[in-house]
Each structure stands twice: as structure tokens, then as C-alpha cells.
mmCIF file with all atom_site columns, C-alpha atoms in Angstrom:
data_model
loop_
_atom_site.group_PDB
_atom_site.id
_atom_site.type_symbol
_atom_site.label_atom_id
_atom_site.label_alt_id
_atom_site.label_comp_id
_atom_site.label_asym_id
_atom_site.label_entity_id
_atom_site.label_seq_id
_atom_site.pdbx_PDB_ins_code
_atom_site.Cartn_x
_atom_site.Cartn_y
_atom_site.Cartn_z
_atom_site.occupancy
_atom_site.B_iso_or_equiv
_atom_site.pdbx_formal_charge
_atom_site.auth_seq_id
_atom_site.auth_comp_id
_atom_site.auth_asym_id
_atom_site.auth_atom_id
_atom_site.pdbx_PDB_model_num
ATOM 1   C CA . MET A 1 1   ? 5.914   21.589  -12.473 1.00 78.00 ? 224 MET A CA 1
ATOM 2   C CA . SER A 1 2   ? 3.684   18.502  -12.248 1.00 87.00 ? 225 SER A CA 1
ATOM 3   C CA . LYS A 1 3   ? 5.354   15.082  -11.948 1.00 94.00 ? 226 LYS A CA 1
ATOM 4   C CA . LYS A 1 4   ? 4.836   12.091  -14.331 1.00 97.00 ? 227 LYS A CA 1
ATOM 5   C CA . ILE A 1 5   ? 2.897   9.615   -12.111 1.00 98.00 ? 228 ILE A CA 1
ATOM 6   C CA . ILE A 1 6   ? 1.939   6.266   -13.438 1.00 98.00 ? 229 ILE A CA 1
ATOM 7   C CA . ILE A 1 7   ? -1.004  4.268   -11.728 1.00 97.00 ? 230 ILE A CA 1
ATOM 8   C CA . LEU A 1 8   ? -0.320  0.751   -12.701 1.00 97.00 ? 231 LEU A CA 1
ATOM 9   C CA . ASP A 1 9   ? -3.116  -0.891  -14.671 1.00 96.00 ? 232 ASP A CA 1
ATOM 10  C CA . TYR A 1 10  ? -3.049  -4.748  -14.182 1.00 94.00 ? 233 TYR A CA 1
ATOM 11  C CA . GLY A 1 11  ? -6.797  -5.344  -14.408 1.00 88.00 ? 234 GLY A CA 1
ATOM 12  C CA . ILE A 1 12  ? -7.406  -5.019  -10.631 1.00 84.00 ? 235 ILE A CA 1
ATOM 13  C CA . GLY A 1 13  ? -7.832  -2.014  -8.577  1.00 76.00 ? 236 GLY A CA 1
ATOM 14  C CA . ASN A 1 14  ? -9.427  1.316   -7.678  1.00 76.00 ? 237 ASN A CA 1
ATOM 15  C CA . LEU A 1 15  ? -7.696  3.061   -10.540 1.00 92.00 ? 238 LEU A CA 1
ATOM 16  C CA . GLN A 1 16  ? -10.213 5.794   -11.141 1.00 90.00 ? 239 GLN A CA 1
ATOM 17  C CA . SER A 1 17  ? -10.626 6.855   -7.592  1.00 92.00 ? 240 SER A CA 1
ATOM 18  C CA . VAL A 1 18  ? -6.907  7.036   -7.222  1.00 94.00 ? 241 VAL A CA 1
ATOM 19  C CA . ALA A 1 19  ? -6.525  9.083   -10.330 1.00 95.00 ? 242 ALA A CA 1
ATOM 20  C CA . GLN A 1 20  ? -9.220  11.506  -9.276  1.00 94.00 ? 243 GLN A CA 1
ATOM 21  C CA . VAL A 1 21  ? -7.118  12.508  -6.179  1.00 94.00 ? 244 VAL A CA 1
ATOM 22  C CA . PHE A 1 22  ? -4.056  13.255  -8.199  1.00 95.00 ? 245 PHE A CA 1
ATOM 23  C CA . ALA A 1 23  ? -6.136  15.403  -10.529 1.00 95.00 ? 246 ALA A CA 1
ATOM 24  C CA . HIS A 1 24  ? -7.633  17.202  -7.487  1.00 95.00 ? 247 HIS A CA 1
ATOM 25  C CA . LEU A 1 25  ? -4.054  17.835  -6.513  1.00 95.00 ? 248 LEU A CA 1
ATOM 26  C CA . ASN A 1 26  ? -3.330  19.470  -9.815  1.00 95.00 ? 249 ASN A CA 1
ATOM 27  C CA . ASN A 1 27  ? -0.813  16.623  -10.818 1.00 96.00 ? 250 ASN A CA 1
ATOM 28  C CA . PRO A 1 28  ? -2.807  14.282  -13.070 1.00 95.00 ? 251 PRO A CA 1
ATOM 29  C CA . ALA A 1 29  ? -1.631  10.732  -13.219 1.00 96.00 ? 252 ALA A CA 1
ATOM 30  C CA . LEU A 1 30  ? -1.624  8.323   -16.145 1.00 96.00 ? 253 LEU A CA 1
ATOM 31  C CA . ILE A 1 31  ? -3.221  4.894   -15.885 1.00 97.00 ? 254 ILE A CA 1
ATOM 32  C CA . SER A 1 32  ? -0.916  2.507   -17.918 1.00 96.00 ? 255 SER A CA 1
ATOM 33  C CA . SER A 1 33  ? 0.644   -0.944  -18.184 1.00 96.00 ? 256 SER A CA 1
ATOM 34  C CA . ASN A 1 34  ? 3.159   0.199   -20.827 1.00 97.00 ? 257 ASN A CA 1
ATOM 35  C CA . TYR A 1 35  ? 6.732   -0.559  -19.989 1.00 97.00 ? 258 TYR A CA 1
ATOM 36  C CA . LYS A 1 36  ? 8.243   2.492   -21.540 1.00 96.00 ? 259 LYS A CA 1
ATOM 37  C CA . GLU A 1 37  ? 5.719   4.716   -19.808 1.00 97.00 ? 260 GLU A CA 1
ATOM 38  C CA . ILE A 1 38  ? 6.381   3.027   -16.463 1.00 98.00 ? 261 ILE A CA 1
ATOM 39  C CA . MET A 1 39  ? 10.210  3.404   -16.622 1.00 98.00 ? 262 MET A CA 1
ATOM 40  C CA . SER A 1 40  ? 10.016  6.910   -17.765 1.00 97.00 ? 263 SER A CA 1
ATOM 41  C CA . ALA A 1 41  ? 7.748   7.948   -14.838 1.00 98.00 ? 264 ALA A CA 1
ATOM 42  C CA . ASP A 1 42  ? 8.919   10.003  -11.913 1.00 98.00 ? 265 ASP A CA 1
ATOM 43  C CA . ALA A 1 43  ? 6.865   7.738   -9.632  1.00 98.00 ? 266 ALA A CA 1
ATOM 44  C CA . LEU A 1 44  ? 4.700   4.745   -9.600  1.00 98.00 ? 267 LEU A CA 1
ATOM 45  C CA . VAL A 1 45  ? 1.524   3.808   -7.860  1.00 98.00 ? 268 VAL A CA 1
ATOM 46  C CA . LEU A 1 46  ? 0.487   0.098   -7.219  1.00 97.00 ? 269 LEU A CA 1
ATOM 47  C CA . PRO A 1 47  ? -3.149  0.077   -6.262  1.00 94.00 ? 270 PRO A CA 1
ATOM 48  C CA . GLY A 1 48  ? -5.457  -2.904  -5.962  1.00 85.00 ? 271 GLY A CA 1
ATOM 49  C CA . VAL A 1 49  ? -8.422  -4.535  -4.576  1.00 84.00 ? 272 VAL A CA 1
ATOM 50  C CA . GLY A 1 50  ? -9.262  -8.353  -4.756  1.00 82.00 ? 273 GLY A CA 1
ATOM 51  C CA . ALA A 1 51  ? -7.298  -11.514 -4.295  1.00 87.00 ? 274 ALA A CA 1
ATOM 52  C CA . PHE A 1 52  ? -3.608  -11.772 -3.835  1.00 87.00 ? 275 PHE A CA 1
ATOM 53  C CA . GLY A 1 53  ? -3.009  -14.838 -6.115  1.00 88.00 ? 276 GLY A CA 1
ATOM 54  C CA . HIS A 1 54  ? -5.125  -13.512 -8.941  1.00 92.00 ? 277 HIS A CA 1
ATOM 55  C CA . ALA A 1 55  ? -3.346  -10.094 -8.749  1.00 92.00 ? 278 ALA A CA 1
ATOM 56  C CA . MET A 1 56  ? 0.034   -11.723 -8.890  1.00 94.00 ? 279 MET A CA 1
ATOM 57  C CA . ASN A 1 57  ? -1.132  -13.845 -11.898 1.00 94.00 ? 280 ASN A CA 1
ATOM 58  C CA . ASN A 1 58  ? -2.276  -10.736 -13.773 1.00 95.00 ? 281 ASN A CA 1
ATOM 59  C CA . LEU A 1 59  ? 1.178   -8.944  -12.952 1.00 96.00 ? 282 LEU A CA 1
ATOM 60  C CA . LYS A 1 60  ? 3.102   -11.983 -14.264 1.00 96.00 ? 283 LYS A CA 1
ATOM 61  C CA . GLU A 1 61  ? 1.065   -12.453 -17.412 1.00 95.00 ? 284 GLU A CA 1
ATOM 62  C CA . LEU A 1 62  ? 1.542   -8.763  -18.254 1.00 95.00 ? 285 LEU A CA 1
ATOM 63  C CA . TYR A 1 63  ? 5.325   -8.976  -17.285 1.00 96.00 ? 286 TYR A CA 1
ATOM 64  C CA . LEU A 1 64  ? 4.454   -6.160  -14.789 1.00 97.00 ? 287 LEU A CA 1
ATOM 65  C CA . ASP A 1 65  ? 6.153   -7.946  -11.899 1.00 97.00 ? 288 ASP A CA 1
ATOM 66  C CA . LYS A 1 66  ? 9.518   -7.434  -13.632 1.00 97.00 ? 289 LYS A CA 1
ATOM 67  C CA . SER A 1 67  ? 8.637   -3.893  -14.456 1.00 97.00 ? 290 SER A CA 1
ATOM 68  C CA . ILE A 1 68  ? 7.868   -3.110  -10.847 1.00 98.00 ? 291 ILE A CA 1
ATOM 69  C CA . LEU A 1 69  ? 11.150  -4.639  -9.651  1.00 98.00 ? 292 LEU A CA 1
ATOM 70  C CA . GLU A 1 70  ? 13.056  -2.831  -12.246 1.00 98.00 ? 293 GLU A CA 1
ATOM 71  C CA . PHE A 1 71  ? 11.412  0.473   -11.337 1.00 98.00 ? 294 PHE A CA 1
ATOM 72  C CA . VAL A 1 72  ? 12.104  0.073   -7.719  1.00 98.00 ? 295 VAL A CA 1
ATOM 73  C CA . GLN A 1 73  ? 15.860  -0.325  -8.587  1.00 97.00 ? 296 GLN A CA 1
ATOM 74  C CA . THR A 1 74  ? 15.828  3.117   -10.007 1.00 97.00 ? 297 THR A CA 1
ATOM 75  C CA . GLY A 1 75  ? 15.275  4.614   -6.622  1.00 97.00 ? 298 GLY A CA 1
ATOM 76  C CA . LYS A 1 76  ? 12.259  6.572   -7.787  1.00 98.00 ? 299 LYS A CA 1
ATOM 77  C CA . PRO A 1 77  ? 9.240   6.611   -5.511  1.00 98.00 ? 300 PRO A CA 1
ATOM 78  C CA . LEU A 1 78  ? 6.707   3.780   -5.398  1.00 98.00 ? 301 LEU A CA 1
ATOM 79  C CA . MET A 1 79  ? 3.385   3.782   -3.436  1.00 98.00 ? 302 MET A CA 1
ATOM 80  C CA . GLY A 1 80  ? 1.471   0.708   -2.672  1.00 97.00 ? 303 GLY A CA 1
ATOM 81  C CA . ILE A 1 81  ? -2.237  0.883   -1.646  1.00 96.00 ? 304 ILE A CA 1
ATOM 82  C CA . CYS A 1 82  ? -4.421  -1.835  -0.005  1.00 93.00 ? 305 CYS A CA 1
ATOM 83  C CA . LEU A 1 83  ? -3.716  -5.112  -2.169  1.00 94.00 ? 306 LEU A CA 1
ATOM 84  C CA . GLY A 1 84  ? -0.942  -3.192  -3.793  1.00 96.00 ? 307 GLY A CA 1
ATOM 85  C CA . PHE A 1 85  ? 0.619   -2.855  -0.240  1.00 96.00 ? 308 PHE A CA 1
ATOM 86  C CA . GLN A 1 86  ? 0.363   -6.662  0.328   1.00 95.00 ? 309 GLN A CA 1
ATOM 87  C CA . LEU A 1 87  ? 1.763   -7.673  -3.087  1.00 97.00 ? 310 LEU A CA 1
ATOM 88  C CA . LEU A 1 88  ? 5.077   -6.104  -2.018  1.00 98.00 ? 311 LEU A CA 1
ATOM 89  C CA . PHE A 1 89  ? 5.590   -8.791  0.572   1.00 96.00 ? 312 PHE A CA 1
ATOM 90  C CA . SER A 1 90  ? 7.272   -12.154 0.105   1.00 96.00 ? 313 SER A CA 1
ATOM 91  C CA . GLU A 1 91  ? 4.079   -14.252 0.204   1.00 92.00 ? 314 GLU A CA 1
ATOM 92  C CA . SER A 1 92  ? 0.423   -14.588 1.178   1.00 92.00 ? 315 SER A CA 1
ATOM 93  C CA . GLU A 1 93  ? -1.668  -17.320 2.574   1.00 87.00 ? 316 GLU A CA 1
ATOM 94  C CA . GLU A 1 94  ? -4.837  -16.007 0.922   1.00 80.00 ? 317 GLU A CA 1
ATOM 95  C CA . PHE A 1 95  ? -6.464  -19.052 -0.730  1.00 79.00 ? 318 PHE A CA 1
ATOM 96  C CA . GLY A 1 96  ? -3.314  -21.210 -0.551  1.00 79.00 ? 319 GLY A CA 1
ATOM 97  C CA . ASN A 1 97  ? 0.210   -19.879 -0.592  1.00 87.00 ? 320 ASN A CA 1
ATOM 98  C CA . HIS A 1 98  ? 1.227   -17.460 -3.191  1.00 90.00 ? 321 HIS A CA 1
ATOM 99  C CA . LYS A 1 99  ? 4.654   -15.735 -3.824  1.00 94.00 ? 322 LYS A CA 1
ATOM 100 C CA . GLY A 1 100 ? 4.549   -11.968 -3.884  1.00 94.00 ? 323 GLY A CA 1
ATOM 101 C CA . LEU A 1 101 ? 6.937   -9.402  -5.271  1.00 97.00 ? 324 LEU A CA 1
ATOM 102 C CA . ASP A 1 102 ? 9.247   -9.933  -2.245  1.00 96.00 ? 325 ASP A CA 1
ATOM 103 C CA . ILE A 1 103 ? 10.368  -6.318  -2.066  1.00 97.00 ? 326 ILE A CA 1
ATOM 104 C CA . ILE A 1 104 ? 9.280   -6.290  1.582   1.00 95.00 ? 327 ILE A CA 1
ATOM 105 C CA . LYS A 1 105 ? 10.316  -9.343  3.546   1.00 96.00 ? 328 LYS A CA 1
ATOM 106 C CA . GLY A 1 106 ? 7.314   -10.835 5.371   1.00 94.00 ? 329 GLY A CA 1
ATOM 107 C CA . LYS A 1 107 ? 4.004   -12.648 4.952   1.00 92.00 ? 330 LYS A CA 1
ATOM 108 C CA . VAL A 1 108 ? 0.351   -11.795 4.539   1.00 92.00 ? 331 VAL A CA 1
ATOM 109 C CA . HIS A 1 109 ? -1.916  -13.530 6.964   1.00 90.00 ? 332 HIS A CA 1
ATOM 110 C CA . LYS A 1 110 ? -5.750  -13.819 7.369   1.00 86.00 ? 333 LYS A CA 1
ATOM 111 C CA . PHE A 1 111 ? -7.656  -12.392 10.269  1.00 80.00 ? 334 PHE A CA 1
ATOM 112 C CA . THR A 1 112 ? -8.913  -15.597 12.116  1.00 73.00 ? 335 THR A CA 1
ATOM 113 C CA . ASN A 1 113 ? -10.608 -16.649 15.280  1.00 56.00 ? 336 ASN A CA 1
ATOM 114 C CA . ASP A 1 114 ? -7.283  -18.267 16.254  1.00 55.00 ? 337 ASP A CA 1
ATOM 115 C CA . ASN A 1 115 ? -5.495  -15.010 16.610  1.00 50.00 ? 338 ASN A CA 1
ATOM 116 C CA . VAL A 1 116 ? -8.246  -12.703 17.749  1.00 48.00 ? 339 VAL A CA 1
ATOM 117 C CA . LEU A 1 117 ? -9.956  -12.085 21.136  1.00 52.00 ? 340 LEU A CA 1
ATOM 118 C CA . ASN A 1 118 ? -13.422 -11.754 19.770  1.00 54.00 ? 341 ASN A CA 1
ATOM 119 C CA . LEU A 1 119 ? -14.826 -15.118 18.340  1.00 58.00 ? 342 LEU A CA 1
ATOM 120 C CA . GLY A 1 120 ? -17.477 -13.016 16.488  1.00 63.00 ? 343 GLY A CA 1
ATOM 121 C CA . ILE A 1 121 ? -14.882 -11.194 14.375  1.00 66.00 ? 344 ILE A CA 1
ATOM 122 C CA . LYS A 1 122 ? -16.237 -9.620  11.230  1.00 76.00 ? 345 LYS A CA 1
ATOM 123 C CA . ILE A 1 123 ? -14.174 -10.317 8.160   1.00 73.00 ? 346 ILE A CA 1
ATOM 124 C CA . PRO A 1 124 ? -13.409 -8.308  6.081   1.00 72.00 ? 347 PRO A CA 1
ATOM 125 C CA . GLN A 1 125 ? -12.662 -5.259  8.205   1.00 77.00 ? 348 GLN A CA 1
ATOM 126 C CA . VAL A 1 126 ? -14.731 -2.492  6.514   1.00 75.00 ? 349 VAL A CA 1
ATOM 127 C CA . GLY A 1 127 ? -14.624 1.000   7.840   1.00 75.00 ? 350 GLY A CA 1
ATOM 128 C CA . TRP A 1 128 ? -12.729 3.612   9.793   1.00 92.00 ? 351 TRP A CA 1
ATOM 129 C CA . ASN A 1 129 ? -9.820  2.463   12.167  1.00 90.00 ? 352 ASN A CA 1
ATOM 130 C CA . LYS A 1 130 ? -7.072  4.290   13.901  1.00 92.00 ? 353 LYS A CA 1
ATOM 131 C CA . ILE A 1 131 ? -3.428  4.208   12.741  1.00 93.00 ? 354 ILE A CA 1
ATOM 132 C CA . TYR A 1 132 ? -0.776  4.804   15.493  1.00 91.00 ? 355 TYR A CA 1
ATOM 133 C CA . ARG A 1 133 ? 2.967   5.326   15.099  1.00 91.00 ? 356 ARG A CA 1
ATOM 134 C CA . SER A 1 134 ? 5.217   2.359   15.524  1.00 89.00 ? 357 SER A CA 1
ATOM 135 C CA . LEU A 1 135 ? 7.911   2.660   18.157  1.00 85.00 ? 358 LEU A CA 1
ATOM 136 C CA . THR A 1 136 ? 10.481  1.748   15.512  1.00 82.00 ? 359 THR A CA 1
ATOM 137 C CA . ALA A 1 137 ? 9.303   4.544   13.128  1.00 75.00 ? 360 ALA A CA 1
ATOM 138 C CA . VAL A 1 138 ? 11.371  7.297   14.760  1.00 73.00 ? 361 VAL A CA 1
ATOM 139 C CA . ASP A 1 139 ? 13.919  7.678   12.068  1.00 77.00 ? 362 ASP A CA 1
ATOM 140 C CA . ASN A 1 140 ? 11.521  7.265   9.227   1.00 84.00 ? 363 ASN A CA 1
ATOM 141 C CA . TRP A 1 141 ? 8.518   9.256   10.411  1.00 84.00 ? 364 TRP A CA 1
ATOM 142 C CA . ALA A 1 142 ? 9.768   12.827  9.632   1.00 85.00 ? 365 ALA A CA 1
ATOM 143 C CA . LYS A 1 143 ? 10.482  11.959  6.090   1.00 88.00 ? 366 LYS A CA 1
ATOM 144 C CA . SER A 1 144 ? 7.367   9.874   5.365   1.00 93.00 ? 367 SER A CA 1
ATOM 145 C CA . PRO A 1 145 ? 4.199   11.096  3.720   1.00 95.00 ? 368 PRO A CA 1
ATOM 146 C CA . LEU A 1 146 ? 2.502   10.599  7.110   1.00 93.00 ? 369 LEU A CA 1
ATOM 147 C CA . ARG A 1 147 ? 4.615   13.309  8.858   1.00 90.00 ? 370 ARG A CA 1
ATOM 148 C CA . GLU A 1 148 ? 1.596   15.597  9.145   1.00 89.00 ? 371 GLU A CA 1
ATOM 149 C CA . ILE A 1 149 ? -0.777  12.939  10.172  1.00 88.00 ? 372 ILE A CA 1
ATOM 150 C CA . GLN A 1 150 ? -1.663  12.838  13.916  1.00 84.00 ? 373 GLN A CA 1
ATOM 151 C CA . ASN A 1 151 ? -1.144  9.749   16.019  1.00 83.00 ? 374 ASN A CA 1
ATOM 152 C CA . MET A 1 152 ? -4.544  7.832   16.228  1.00 82.00 ? 375 MET A CA 1
ATOM 153 C CA . ASP A 1 153 ? -5.970  9.431   13.276  1.00 86.00 ? 376 ASP A CA 1
ATOM 154 C CA . TYR A 1 154 ? -8.651  7.362   11.453  1.00 90.00 ? 377 TYR A CA 1
ATOM 155 C CA . MET A 1 155 ? -8.213  5.880   8.059   1.00 92.00 ? 378 MET A CA 1
ATOM 156 C CA . TYR A 1 156 ? -10.633 3.831   5.917   1.00 91.00 ? 379 TYR A CA 1
ATOM 157 C CA . PHE A 1 157 ? -9.827  0.115   5.585   1.00 92.00 ? 380 PHE A CA 1
ATOM 158 C CA . ILE A 1 158 ? -11.306 -2.764  3.474   1.00 84.00 ? 381 ILE A CA 1
ATOM 159 C CA . HIS A 1 159 ? -9.392  -6.044  3.878   1.00 79.00 ? 382 HIS A CA 1
ATOM 160 C CA . SER A 1 160 ? -9.456  -9.539  5.085   1.00 80.00 ? 383 SER A CA 1
ATOM 161 C CA . TYR A 1 161 ? -5.692  -10.154 5.451   1.00 88.00 ? 384 TYR A CA 1
ATOM 162 C CA . TYR A 1 162 ? -2.978  -8.259  7.063   1.00 90.00 ? 385 TYR A CA 1
ATOM 163 C CA . ALA A 1 163 ? 0.855   -8.109  6.481   1.00 92.00 ? 386 ALA A CA 1
ATOM 164 C CA . LYS A 1 164 ? 3.623   -8.939  8.922   1.00 92.00 ? 387 LYS A CA 1
ATOM 165 C CA . PRO A 1 165 ? 6.986   -7.489  8.030   1.00 93.00 ? 388 PRO A CA 1
ATOM 166 C CA . GLU A 1 166 ? 10.064  -9.345  9.165   1.00 91.00 ? 389 GLU A CA 1
ATOM 167 C CA . VAL A 1 167 ? 11.998  -6.036  9.591   1.00 89.00 ? 390 VAL A CA 1
ATOM 168 C CA . THR A 1 168 ? 10.246  -4.040  12.196  1.00 89.00 ? 391 THR A CA 1
ATOM 169 C CA . ASN A 1 169 ? 12.024  -0.599  11.549  1.00 89.00 ? 392 ASN A CA 1
ATOM 170 C CA . GLU A 1 170 ? 10.236  -0.571  8.227   1.00 92.00 ? 393 GLU A CA 1
ATOM 171 C CA . ILE A 1 171 ? 6.990   -0.257  9.955   1.00 94.00 ? 394 ILE A CA 1
ATOM 172 C CA . LEU A 1 172 ? 5.513   3.233   10.141  1.00 94.00 ? 395 LEU A CA 1
ATOM 173 C CA . THR A 1 173 ? 2.114   2.591   11.761  1.00 94.00 ? 396 THR A CA 1
ATOM 174 C CA . LEU A 1 174 ? 0.223   -0.161  13.488  1.00 95.00 ? 397 LEU A CA 1
ATOM 175 C CA . THR A 1 175 ? -3.456  -0.858  13.669  1.00 94.00 ? 398 THR A CA 1
ATOM 176 C CA . GLN A 1 176 ? -5.533  -3.058  15.886  1.00 90.00 ? 399 GLN A CA 1
ATOM 177 C CA . TYR A 1 177 ? -8.570  -5.013  14.645  1.00 86.00 ? 400 TYR A CA 1
ATOM 178 C CA . GLU A 1 178 ? -10.542 -7.272  17.111  1.00 80.00 ? 401 GLU A CA 1
ATOM 179 C CA . GLY A 1 179 ? -7.464  -7.963  19.130  1.00 81.00 ? 402 GLY A CA 1
ATOM 180 C CA . THR A 1 180 ? -4.939  -8.383  16.264  1.00 85.00 ? 403 THR A CA 1
ATOM 181 C CA . GLU A 1 181 ? -2.224  -5.727  16.012  1.00 90.00 ? 404 GLU A CA 1
ATOM 182 C CA . TYR A 1 182 ? -0.812  -5.404  12.454  1.00 91.00 ? 405 TYR A CA 1
ATOM 183 C CA . CYS A 1 183 ? 1.300   -3.184  10.234  1.00 95.00 ? 406 CYS A CA 1
ATOM 184 C CA . SER A 1 184 ? -0.885  -0.573  8.414   1.00 94.00 ? 407 SER A CA 1
ATOM 185 C CA . SER A 1 185 ? 1.937   1.355   6.609   1.00 96.00 ? 408 SER A CA 1
ATOM 186 C CA . ILE A 1 186 ? 5.605   0.951   5.765   1.00 96.00 ? 409 ILE A CA 1
ATOM 187 C CA . LEU A 1 187 ? 8.532   2.889   4.588   1.00 95.00 ? 410 LEU A CA 1
ATOM 188 C CA . LYS A 1 188 ? 11.538  1.222   2.943   1.00 95.00 ? 411 LYS A CA 1
ATOM 189 C CA . ASP A 1 189 ? 13.931  3.458   0.991   1.00 94.00 ? 412 ASP A CA 1
ATOM 190 C CA . ASN A 1 190 ? 11.918  4.635   -1.934  1.00 96.00 ? 413 ASN A CA 1
ATOM 191 C CA . ILE A 1 191 ? 8.889   2.602   -1.076  1.00 97.00 ? 414 ILE A CA 1
ATOM 192 C CA . PHE A 1 192 ? 5.861   3.794   0.796   1.00 98.00 ? 415 PHE A CA 1
ATOM 193 C CA . ALA A 1 193 ? 2.829   1.627   1.216   1.00 97.00 ? 416 ALA A CA 1
ATOM 194 C CA . VAL A 1 194 ? -0.343  1.576   3.155   1.00 97.00 ? 417 VAL A CA 1
ATOM 195 C CA . GLN A 1 195 ? -3.060  -1.011  3.909   1.00 93.00 ? 418 GLN A CA 1
ATOM 196 C CA . PHE A 1 196 ? -5.743  1.577   4.064   1.00 92.00 ? 419 PHE A CA 1
ATOM 197 C CA . HIS A 1 197 ? -7.281  3.678   1.257   1.00 91.00 ? 420 HIS A CA 1
ATOM 198 C CA . PRO A 1 198 ? -5.992  7.248   1.540   1.00 92.00 ? 421 PRO A CA 1
ATOM 199 C CA . GLU A 1 199 ? -8.478  8.264   -1.280  1.00 88.00 ? 422 GLU A CA 1
ATOM 200 C CA . LYS A 1 200 ? -11.314 7.249   1.026   1.00 88.00 ? 423 LYS A CA 1
ATOM 201 C CA . SER A 1 201 ? -9.807  8.749   4.126   1.00 85.00 ? 424 SER A CA 1
ATOM 202 C CA . ALA A 1 202 ? -11.102 12.359  3.992   1.00 86.00 ? 425 ALA A CA 1
ATOM 203 C CA . TRP A 1 203 ? -8.652  15.298  4.217   1.00 88.00 ? 426 TRP A CA 1
ATOM 204 C CA . GLN A 1 204 ? -6.059  13.175  6.051   1.00 89.00 ? 427 GLN A CA 1
ATOM 205 C CA . GLY A 1 205 ? -5.825  10.850  3.008   1.00 89.00 ? 428 GLY A CA 1
ATOM 206 C CA . ILE A 1 206 ? -5.565  13.726  0.647   1.00 93.00 ? 429 ILE A CA 1
ATOM 207 C CA . ARG A 1 207 ? -2.705  15.096  2.712   1.00 94.00 ? 430 ARG A CA 1
ATOM 208 C CA . ILE A 1 208 ? -0.897  11.845  2.460   1.00 96.00 ? 431 ILE A CA 1
ATOM 209 C CA . TYR A 1 209 ? -1.099  11.872  -1.331  1.00 96.00 ? 432 TYR A CA 1
ATOM 210 C CA . LYS A 1 210 ? 0.031   15.547  -1.358  1.00 96.00 ? 433 LYS A CA 1
ATOM 211 C CA . ASN A 1 211 ? 3.093   14.767  0.862   1.00 96.00 ? 434 ASN A CA 1
ATOM 212 C CA . TRP A 1 212 ? 3.969   11.737  -1.214  1.00 97.00 ? 435 TRP A CA 1
ATOM 213 C CA . ILE A 1 213 ? 3.900   13.969  -4.406  1.00 96.00 ? 436 ILE A CA 1
ATOM 214 C CA . GLY A 1 214 ? 6.323   16.256  -2.540  1.00 94.00 ? 437 GLY A CA 1
ATOM 215 C CA . THR A 1 215 ? 8.858   13.409  -2.277  1.00 94.00 ? 438 THR A CA 1
ATOM 216 C CA . ILE A 1 216 ? 9.085   12.904  -6.013  1.00 93.00 ? 439 ILE A CA 1
#
């Protein structure tokens, strides 16, 4: 039986490309910002591309920040993707300081020449990069949607900022970009989130979505 999955519509994001993956996996998802539909869902997807501050403003204007927090409290699965991953954190320094959803303790930082080895760093990072298992992920790996992904597999990234969680055992994978090592996926209770785009990451990304559906 297919699960009721809601892809959160807050005016920003790669909604259709994510929806196409769920349709491909024979579990169509509904794109919605309706509170009743969100709360009745079996699982929620928080996608996103764009600026952190603008995204948080949209969530607040639509009262979706409260809906997300309430949904998380139900214990049902939530998946964050790219900007959606970053919004789960406490704050971001993107174009000033902006408060996030504060579900994951930590801060979102910019790739800069101050914290990389290569002064010719290209921002944003666009393209394929490796993810590798965090040494603190031992207890979480087997129950995560990444469990069938090989260490050092490539995923597709598009971002100028990276997240730094305060609690290291919530980190599933790490990635390096031009000398900066950063968190590329997390698992905390019912929350799974990734900096990369699984829907752009070939069969490995499809497998991640399939495994996540299996946790619902």
C-alpha cells in the first residue's frame, strides 16, 4: 500500500523533480501547503533551492514553520533536501544572520577563502562529489536510508553554504570541498536530511528515496 507523502510547497524548491521520483517508485506524493493535509500525511518532504532567509520568511508567512515543528513531534518521518536540509538547523549566516527551524542544533556557514586551502575556490559547488561515512554514524547507519549506499559514492551537489551540526553523532556522512570537510547528511530520530540532491544522483539517489519510503 502506498504511503501518503507530502512535499511541502512554500514557494521555493525543486518540487516537481522530487515528485517525479516518488511517482517513479509507485508512491506518488502530493505537493501541498495545507495544514490538514500535512498533519494527516505519513511522511513529509522539505525540499528547497535558493536563499535561507527568503525561505524562512516564506515558511513563517504561510505558518509552515509551526506545521513542520508540529509534524516532527508526531514522530513521523521527515526528509530535508538541500536548502531544506539547511533550514532544519538553528541559524545561517547567508546574507546576514537568520534563525532556522532549530530542529538540528548547529549553524550554516559559507564556503570562503578563509577556511579552504585553494584560494581559487569556485562557489557554489556544482556537480558530483563523494560522500563518506562519519565515524560517529556506526549506530545510525544500518537504520538509515543510506544503508545500501557505498562509502565514497558520488552524489550531486549545488550549494554555496554548508551545515555544521553541534551533535556529531547525528552526522551520517561527510564530504570535502576544496579543503573544507562538512556534513552532507544527518539522521536524528525521525529526521533524515541531505545536502545533496538524491533526485539528481542517478540510481544511488533513487535507492535513497526507496529506502526512505521503506521507513514510513
